[in-house]
GROMACS .gro file of C-alpha atoms in nm:
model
  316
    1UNK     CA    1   0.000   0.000   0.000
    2UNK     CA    2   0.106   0.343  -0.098
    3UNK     CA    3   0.232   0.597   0.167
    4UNK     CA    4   0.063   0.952   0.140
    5UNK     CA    5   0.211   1.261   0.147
    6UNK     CA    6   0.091   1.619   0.341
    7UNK     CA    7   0.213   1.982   0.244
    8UNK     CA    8   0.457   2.085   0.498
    9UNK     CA    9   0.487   2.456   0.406
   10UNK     CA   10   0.343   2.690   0.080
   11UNK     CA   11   0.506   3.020  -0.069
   12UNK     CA   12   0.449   3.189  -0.380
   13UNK     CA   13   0.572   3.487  -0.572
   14UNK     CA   14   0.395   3.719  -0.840
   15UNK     CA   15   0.536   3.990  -1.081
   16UNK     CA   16   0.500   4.384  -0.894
   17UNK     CA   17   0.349   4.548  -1.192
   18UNK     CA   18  -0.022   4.533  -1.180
   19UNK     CA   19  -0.238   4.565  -1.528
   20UNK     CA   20  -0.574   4.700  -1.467
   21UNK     CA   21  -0.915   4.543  -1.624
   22UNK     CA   22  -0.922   4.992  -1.734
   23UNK     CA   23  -0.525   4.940  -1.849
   24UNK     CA   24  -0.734   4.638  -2.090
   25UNK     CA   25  -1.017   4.893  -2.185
   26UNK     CA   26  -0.686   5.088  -2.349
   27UNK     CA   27  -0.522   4.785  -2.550
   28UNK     CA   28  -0.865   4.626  -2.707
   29UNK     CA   29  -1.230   4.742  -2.716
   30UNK     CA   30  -1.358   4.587  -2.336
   31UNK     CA   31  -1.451   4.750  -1.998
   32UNK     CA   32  -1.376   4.707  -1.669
   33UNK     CA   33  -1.776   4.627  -1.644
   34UNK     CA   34  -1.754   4.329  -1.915
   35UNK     CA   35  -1.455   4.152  -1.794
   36UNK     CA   36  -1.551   4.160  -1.402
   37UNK     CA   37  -1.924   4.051  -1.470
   38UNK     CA   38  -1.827   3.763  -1.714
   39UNK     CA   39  -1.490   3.650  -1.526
   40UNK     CA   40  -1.435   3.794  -1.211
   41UNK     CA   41  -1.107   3.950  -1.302
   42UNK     CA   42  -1.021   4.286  -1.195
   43UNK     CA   43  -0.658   4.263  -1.203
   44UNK     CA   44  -0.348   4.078  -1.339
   45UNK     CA   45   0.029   4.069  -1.256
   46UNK     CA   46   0.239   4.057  -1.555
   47UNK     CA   47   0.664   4.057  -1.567
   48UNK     CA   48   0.839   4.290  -1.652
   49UNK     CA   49   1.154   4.294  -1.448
   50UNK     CA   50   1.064   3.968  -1.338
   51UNK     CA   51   1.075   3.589  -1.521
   52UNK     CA   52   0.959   3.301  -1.520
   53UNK     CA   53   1.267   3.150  -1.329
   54UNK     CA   54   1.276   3.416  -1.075
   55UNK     CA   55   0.910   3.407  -1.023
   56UNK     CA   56   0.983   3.016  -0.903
   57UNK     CA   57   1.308   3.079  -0.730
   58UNK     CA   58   1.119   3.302  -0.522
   59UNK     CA   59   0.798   3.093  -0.469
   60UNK     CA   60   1.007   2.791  -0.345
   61UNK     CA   61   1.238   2.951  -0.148
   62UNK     CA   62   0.941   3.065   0.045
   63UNK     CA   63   0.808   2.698   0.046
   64UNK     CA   64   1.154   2.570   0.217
   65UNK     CA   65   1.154   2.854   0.444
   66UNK     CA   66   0.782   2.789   0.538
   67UNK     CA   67   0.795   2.374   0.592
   68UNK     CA   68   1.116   2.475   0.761
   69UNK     CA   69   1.341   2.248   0.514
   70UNK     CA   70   1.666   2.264   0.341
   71UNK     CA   71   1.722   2.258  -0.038
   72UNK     CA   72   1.932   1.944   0.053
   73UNK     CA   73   1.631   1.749   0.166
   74UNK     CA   74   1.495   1.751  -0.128
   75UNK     CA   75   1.440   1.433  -0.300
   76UNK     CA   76   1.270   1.532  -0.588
   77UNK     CA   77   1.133   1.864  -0.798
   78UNK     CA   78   0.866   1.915  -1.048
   79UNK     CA   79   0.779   2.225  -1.206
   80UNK     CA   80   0.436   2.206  -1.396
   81UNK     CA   81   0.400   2.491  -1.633
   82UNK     CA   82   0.307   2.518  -1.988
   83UNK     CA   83   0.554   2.837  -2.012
   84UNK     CA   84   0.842   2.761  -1.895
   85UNK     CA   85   1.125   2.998  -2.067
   86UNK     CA   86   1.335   2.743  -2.262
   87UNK     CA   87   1.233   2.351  -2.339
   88UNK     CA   88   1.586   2.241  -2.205
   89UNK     CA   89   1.724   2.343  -2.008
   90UNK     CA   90   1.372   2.263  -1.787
   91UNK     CA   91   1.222   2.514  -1.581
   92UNK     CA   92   1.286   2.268  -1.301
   93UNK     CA   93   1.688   2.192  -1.342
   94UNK     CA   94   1.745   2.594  -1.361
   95UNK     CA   95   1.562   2.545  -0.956
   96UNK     CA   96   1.754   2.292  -0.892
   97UNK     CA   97   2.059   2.511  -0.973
   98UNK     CA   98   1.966   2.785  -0.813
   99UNK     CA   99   1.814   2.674  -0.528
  100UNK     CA  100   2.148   2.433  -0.452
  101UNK     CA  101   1.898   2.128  -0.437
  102UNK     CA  102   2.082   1.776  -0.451
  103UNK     CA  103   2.244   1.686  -0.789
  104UNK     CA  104   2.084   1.313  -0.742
  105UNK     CA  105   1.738   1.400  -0.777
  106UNK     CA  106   1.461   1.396  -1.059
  107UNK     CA  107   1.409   1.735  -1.132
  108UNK     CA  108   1.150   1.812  -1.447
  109UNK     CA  109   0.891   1.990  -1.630
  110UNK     CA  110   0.526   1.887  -1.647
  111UNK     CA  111   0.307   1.993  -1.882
  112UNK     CA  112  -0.074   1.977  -1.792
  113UNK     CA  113  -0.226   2.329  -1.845
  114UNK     CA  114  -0.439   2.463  -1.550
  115UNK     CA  115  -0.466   2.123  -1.370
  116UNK     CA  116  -0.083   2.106  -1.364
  117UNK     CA  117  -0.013   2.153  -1.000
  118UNK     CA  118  -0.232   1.830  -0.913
  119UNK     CA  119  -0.087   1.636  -1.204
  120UNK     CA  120   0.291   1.701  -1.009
  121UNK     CA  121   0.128   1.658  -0.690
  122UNK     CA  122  -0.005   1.270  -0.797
  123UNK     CA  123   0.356   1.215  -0.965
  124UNK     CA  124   0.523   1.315  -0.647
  125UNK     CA  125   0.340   1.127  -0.385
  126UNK     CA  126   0.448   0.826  -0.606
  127UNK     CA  127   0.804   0.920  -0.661
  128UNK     CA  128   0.881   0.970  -0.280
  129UNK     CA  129   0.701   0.647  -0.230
  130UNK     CA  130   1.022   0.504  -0.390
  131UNK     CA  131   1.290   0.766  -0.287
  132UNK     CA  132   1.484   0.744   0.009
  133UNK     CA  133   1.450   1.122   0.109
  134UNK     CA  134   1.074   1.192   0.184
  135UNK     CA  135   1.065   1.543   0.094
  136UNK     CA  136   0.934   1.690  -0.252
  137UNK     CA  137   0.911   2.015  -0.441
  138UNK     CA  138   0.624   2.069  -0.638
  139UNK     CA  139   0.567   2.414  -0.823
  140UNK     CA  140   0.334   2.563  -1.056
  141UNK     CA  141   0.435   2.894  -1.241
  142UNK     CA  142   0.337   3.017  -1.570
  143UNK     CA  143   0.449   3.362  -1.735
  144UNK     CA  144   0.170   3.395  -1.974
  145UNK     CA  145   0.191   3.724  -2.076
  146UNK     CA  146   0.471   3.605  -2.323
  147UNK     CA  147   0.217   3.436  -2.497
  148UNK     CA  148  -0.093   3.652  -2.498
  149UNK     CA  149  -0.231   3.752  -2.875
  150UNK     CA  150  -0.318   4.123  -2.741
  151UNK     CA  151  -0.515   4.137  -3.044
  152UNK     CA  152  -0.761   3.893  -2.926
  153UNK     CA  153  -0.999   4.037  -2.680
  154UNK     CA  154  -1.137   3.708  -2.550
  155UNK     CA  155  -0.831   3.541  -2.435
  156UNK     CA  156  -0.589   3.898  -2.365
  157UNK     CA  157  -0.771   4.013  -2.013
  158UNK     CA  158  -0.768   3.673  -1.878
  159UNK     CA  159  -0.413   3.565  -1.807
  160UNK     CA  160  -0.119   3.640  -1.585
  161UNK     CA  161   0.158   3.561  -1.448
  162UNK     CA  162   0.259   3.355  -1.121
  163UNK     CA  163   0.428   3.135  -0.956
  164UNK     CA  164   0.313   2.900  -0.614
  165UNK     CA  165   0.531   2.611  -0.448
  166UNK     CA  166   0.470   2.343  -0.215
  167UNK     CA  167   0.673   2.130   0.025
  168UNK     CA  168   0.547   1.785   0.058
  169UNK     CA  169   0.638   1.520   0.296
  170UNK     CA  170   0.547   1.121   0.214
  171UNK     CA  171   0.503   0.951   0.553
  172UNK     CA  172   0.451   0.602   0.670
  173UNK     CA  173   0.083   0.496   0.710
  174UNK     CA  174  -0.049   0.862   0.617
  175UNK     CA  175  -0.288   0.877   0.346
  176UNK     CA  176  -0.301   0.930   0.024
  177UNK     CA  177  -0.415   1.238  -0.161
  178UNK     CA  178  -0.699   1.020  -0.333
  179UNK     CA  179  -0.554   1.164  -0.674
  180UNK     CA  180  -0.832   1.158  -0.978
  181UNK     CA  181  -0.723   1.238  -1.314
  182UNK     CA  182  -0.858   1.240  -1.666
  183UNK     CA  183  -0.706   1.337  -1.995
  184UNK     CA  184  -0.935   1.379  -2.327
  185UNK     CA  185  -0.733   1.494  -2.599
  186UNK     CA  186  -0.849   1.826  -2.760
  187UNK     CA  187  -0.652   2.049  -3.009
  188UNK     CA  188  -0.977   2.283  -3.072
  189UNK     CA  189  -1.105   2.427  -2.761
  190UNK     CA  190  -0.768   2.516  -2.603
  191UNK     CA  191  -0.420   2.487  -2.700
  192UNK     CA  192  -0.094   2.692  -2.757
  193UNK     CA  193   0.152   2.640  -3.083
  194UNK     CA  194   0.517   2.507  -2.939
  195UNK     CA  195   0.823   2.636  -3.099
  196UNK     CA  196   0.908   2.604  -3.505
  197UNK     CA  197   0.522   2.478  -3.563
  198UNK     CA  198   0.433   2.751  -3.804
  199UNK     CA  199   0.247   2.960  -3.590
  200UNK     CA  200   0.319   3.213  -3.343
  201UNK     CA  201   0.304   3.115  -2.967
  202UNK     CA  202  -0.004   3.248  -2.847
  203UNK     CA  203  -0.284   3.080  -2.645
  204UNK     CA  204  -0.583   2.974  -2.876
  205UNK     CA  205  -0.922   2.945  -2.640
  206UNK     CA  206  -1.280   2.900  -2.760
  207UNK     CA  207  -1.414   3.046  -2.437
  208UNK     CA  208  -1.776   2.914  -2.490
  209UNK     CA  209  -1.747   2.551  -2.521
  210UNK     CA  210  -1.410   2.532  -2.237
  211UNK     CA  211  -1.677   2.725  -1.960
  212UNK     CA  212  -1.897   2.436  -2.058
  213UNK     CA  213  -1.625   2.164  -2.005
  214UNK     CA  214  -1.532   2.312  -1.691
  215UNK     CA  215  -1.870   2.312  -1.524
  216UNK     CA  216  -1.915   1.971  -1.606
  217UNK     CA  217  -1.559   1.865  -1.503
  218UNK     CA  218  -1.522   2.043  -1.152
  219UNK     CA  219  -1.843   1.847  -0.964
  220UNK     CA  220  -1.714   1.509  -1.117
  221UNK     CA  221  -1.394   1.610  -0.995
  222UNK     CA  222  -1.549   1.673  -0.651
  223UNK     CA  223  -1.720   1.396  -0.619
  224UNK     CA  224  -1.481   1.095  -0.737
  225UNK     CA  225  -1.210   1.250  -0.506
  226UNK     CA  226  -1.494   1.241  -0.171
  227UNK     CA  227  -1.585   0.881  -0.301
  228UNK     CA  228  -1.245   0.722  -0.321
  229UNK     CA  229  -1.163   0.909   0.004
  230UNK     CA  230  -1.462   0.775   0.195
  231UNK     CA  231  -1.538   1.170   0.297
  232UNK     CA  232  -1.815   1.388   0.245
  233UNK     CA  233  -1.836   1.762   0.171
  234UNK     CA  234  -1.837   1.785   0.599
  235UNK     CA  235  -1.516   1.620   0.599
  236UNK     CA  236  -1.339   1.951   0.419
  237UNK     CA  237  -1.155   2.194   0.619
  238UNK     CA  238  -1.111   2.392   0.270
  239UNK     CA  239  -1.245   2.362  -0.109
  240UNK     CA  240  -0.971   2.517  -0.362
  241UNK     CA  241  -1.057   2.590  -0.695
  242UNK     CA  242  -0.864   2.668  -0.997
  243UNK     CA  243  -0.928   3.036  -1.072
  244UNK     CA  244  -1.011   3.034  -1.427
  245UNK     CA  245  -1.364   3.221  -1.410
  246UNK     CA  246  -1.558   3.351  -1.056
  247UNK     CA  247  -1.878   3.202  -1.270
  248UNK     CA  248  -1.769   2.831  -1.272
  249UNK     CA  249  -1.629   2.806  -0.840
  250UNK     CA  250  -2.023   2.993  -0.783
  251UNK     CA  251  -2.193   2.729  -0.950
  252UNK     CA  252  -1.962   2.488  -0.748
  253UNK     CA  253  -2.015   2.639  -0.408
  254UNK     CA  254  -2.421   2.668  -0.484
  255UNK     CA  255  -2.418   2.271  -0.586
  256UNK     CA  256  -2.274   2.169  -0.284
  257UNK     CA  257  -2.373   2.394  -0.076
  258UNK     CA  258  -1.992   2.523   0.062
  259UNK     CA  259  -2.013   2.814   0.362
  260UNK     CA  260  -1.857   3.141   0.224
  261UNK     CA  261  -1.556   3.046   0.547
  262UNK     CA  262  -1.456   2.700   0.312
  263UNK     CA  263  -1.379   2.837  -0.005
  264UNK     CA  264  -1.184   3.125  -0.170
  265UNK     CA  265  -1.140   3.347  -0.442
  266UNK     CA  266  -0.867   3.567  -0.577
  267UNK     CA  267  -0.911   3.533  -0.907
  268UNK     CA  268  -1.003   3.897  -0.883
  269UNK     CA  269  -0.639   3.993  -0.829
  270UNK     CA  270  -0.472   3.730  -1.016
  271UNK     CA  271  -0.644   3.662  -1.348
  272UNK     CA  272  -0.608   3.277  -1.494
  273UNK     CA  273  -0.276   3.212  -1.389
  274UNK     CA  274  -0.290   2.815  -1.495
  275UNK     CA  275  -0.063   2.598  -1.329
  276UNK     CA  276   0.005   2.837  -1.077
  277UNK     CA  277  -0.373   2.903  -0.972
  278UNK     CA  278  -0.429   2.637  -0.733
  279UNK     CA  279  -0.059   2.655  -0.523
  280UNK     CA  280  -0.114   3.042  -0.500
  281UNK     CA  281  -0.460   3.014  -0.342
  282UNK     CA  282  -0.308   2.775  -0.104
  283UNK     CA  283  -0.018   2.972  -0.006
  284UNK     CA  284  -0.226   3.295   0.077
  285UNK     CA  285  -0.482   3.075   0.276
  286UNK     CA  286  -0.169   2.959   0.478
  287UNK     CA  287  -0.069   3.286   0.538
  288UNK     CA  288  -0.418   3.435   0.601
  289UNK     CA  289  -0.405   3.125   0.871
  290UNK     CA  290  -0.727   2.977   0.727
  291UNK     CA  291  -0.542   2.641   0.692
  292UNK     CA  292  -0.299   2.504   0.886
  293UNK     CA  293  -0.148   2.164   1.063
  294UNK     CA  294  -0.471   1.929   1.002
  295UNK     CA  295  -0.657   2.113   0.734
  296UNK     CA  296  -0.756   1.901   0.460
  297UNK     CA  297  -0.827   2.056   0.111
  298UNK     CA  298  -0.984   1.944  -0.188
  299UNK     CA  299  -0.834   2.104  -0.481
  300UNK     CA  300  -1.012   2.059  -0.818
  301UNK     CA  301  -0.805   2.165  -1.151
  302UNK     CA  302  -0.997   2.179  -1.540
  303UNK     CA  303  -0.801   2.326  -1.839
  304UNK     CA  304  -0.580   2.224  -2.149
  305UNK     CA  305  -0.530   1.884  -2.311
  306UNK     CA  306  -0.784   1.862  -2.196
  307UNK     CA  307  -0.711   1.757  -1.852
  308UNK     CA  308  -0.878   1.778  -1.510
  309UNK     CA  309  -0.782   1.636  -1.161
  310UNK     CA  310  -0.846   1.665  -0.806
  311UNK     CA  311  -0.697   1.548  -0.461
  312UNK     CA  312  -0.790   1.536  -0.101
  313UNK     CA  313  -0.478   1.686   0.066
  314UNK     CA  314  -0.383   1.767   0.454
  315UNK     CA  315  -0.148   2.002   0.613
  316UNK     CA  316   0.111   1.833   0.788
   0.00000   0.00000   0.00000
């Protein structure tokens, strides 16, 4: 039987300069009105001193200081992201150099849009099943502004750019995270040219038809992870969502019937930040003291692939 694994400690990091759903109004024809009615967006944080290495320097380096852990403790580092600055070196062996992590480690990239995060989270609780140090880094940061087409109002005022990390710990008789995962591969509804394929590297989205995907994928999500935990929606210290629209976590929260204290939102600050949505709601909640040793959260991921995921996770 599989040994589980709890977060030990969350940090995150996001660019300083702010851009305005009125600094959008002044790039393509929207309003502030529009985007925060049909989203819940009001701001995003995009680089511009900043990169997408520093942005996860930063974010872990928080994470170690947080779980109280040193980068040579590590046994193992994933970095999911679908915008990562080169394909090789991987985001995740630039962290491992910076951060001085262990040179006899796994250390990649994963690739699995907005549900990202969860994907790495699954991989690692296996991985440090079969490593001899029981502590993992998993971190999702995406600079997406690199890869906005600022011509197309529908995707432009969603995205920004972010990074959150996690410490994890794998422990002897703890649970597991109850990981569910699907894949359905879909070119159409959301996907982003790679390098040399003919076409500029900008996020493609058909908006209409992804909201519908979403709402059907986050309550599935829900309730495989509660059934294969053997918990109900009671049993939930903490519901996080990935913030890709304020419409779809509603629709959650009315279905099941969450308390306003259980869930969270900051997609109003933050815009779609993909893999780097769900680790930088759970960072702020640690801070804000909302979770802490004991919580367990649900986390529920939907985006590009298309892939969704969630897990049943406690603080250790």
């Amino acid at each position: 039987m599989m040994n589980g694994i709890k977060i030990r400690g969350t940090g995150r990091c996001v660019p300083a300069h702010v851009v305005t759903n009125q600094d959008m109004a002044r790039i393509v024809e929207t309003s502030d009105e529009w985007i925060t009615s049909r989203t819940g967006i009001q701001h995003r944080h995009h680089c511009t001193t900043e990169n997408h290495s520093t942005l996860c320097v930063e974010a872990a380096k928080a994470a170690l200081k947080k779980a109280g852990v040193a980068p040579d403790q590590i046994g193992a580092c994933i970095v999911a992201t679908v915008s990562a600055h080169d394909l090789v070196p991987s985001a995740a062996c630039v962290l491992q150099r910076e951060l001085g992590l262990p040179e006899d480690i796994p250390c990649f990239d994963l690739s699995a849009a907005c549900t990202g995060f969860l994907f790495a989270l699954h991989t690692m609780e296996c991985m440090l099943n079969a490593s001899p140090r029981k502590l993992g880094l998993v971190v999702g940061a995406e600079e997406l502004s690199r890869l906005i087409n600022w011509e197309d109002r529908s995707t432009c005022i969603l995205f920004g750019d972010g990074a959150g990390a996690a410490v994890v710990e794998c422990g002897e008789g703890w649970p597991s995270i109850g990981a569910v995962m699907g894949s359905r591969g879909d070119d159409e509804l959301l996907r982003l040219p790679g390098a040399e394929s003919g076409e500029r590297s900008f996020i493609h989205m058909e908006g209409t038809k992804v909201f519908k995907f979403a709402v059907e994928a986050v309550p599935a999500c829900i309730d495989a992870v509660l059934k294969k935990a053997g918990k109900t929606v009671e049993d939930v210290d903490f519901f996080v969502f990935h913030q890709a629209n304020a419409r779809i976590i509603d629709l959650a929260v009315r279905k099941y019937h969450i308390p306003p204290e259980k869930y969270y939102k900051n997609i109003q600050e933050y815009g779609n930040t993909s893999a780097a949505s769900i680790p930088l709601v759970l960072s702020e909640l640690e801070d804000m003291g909302k979770v802490g040793p004991g919580s367990r959260v649900l986390m529920v991921g939907f985006g590009g692939g298309l892939t969704w995921g969630g897990a049943l996770a406690e603080f250790a």
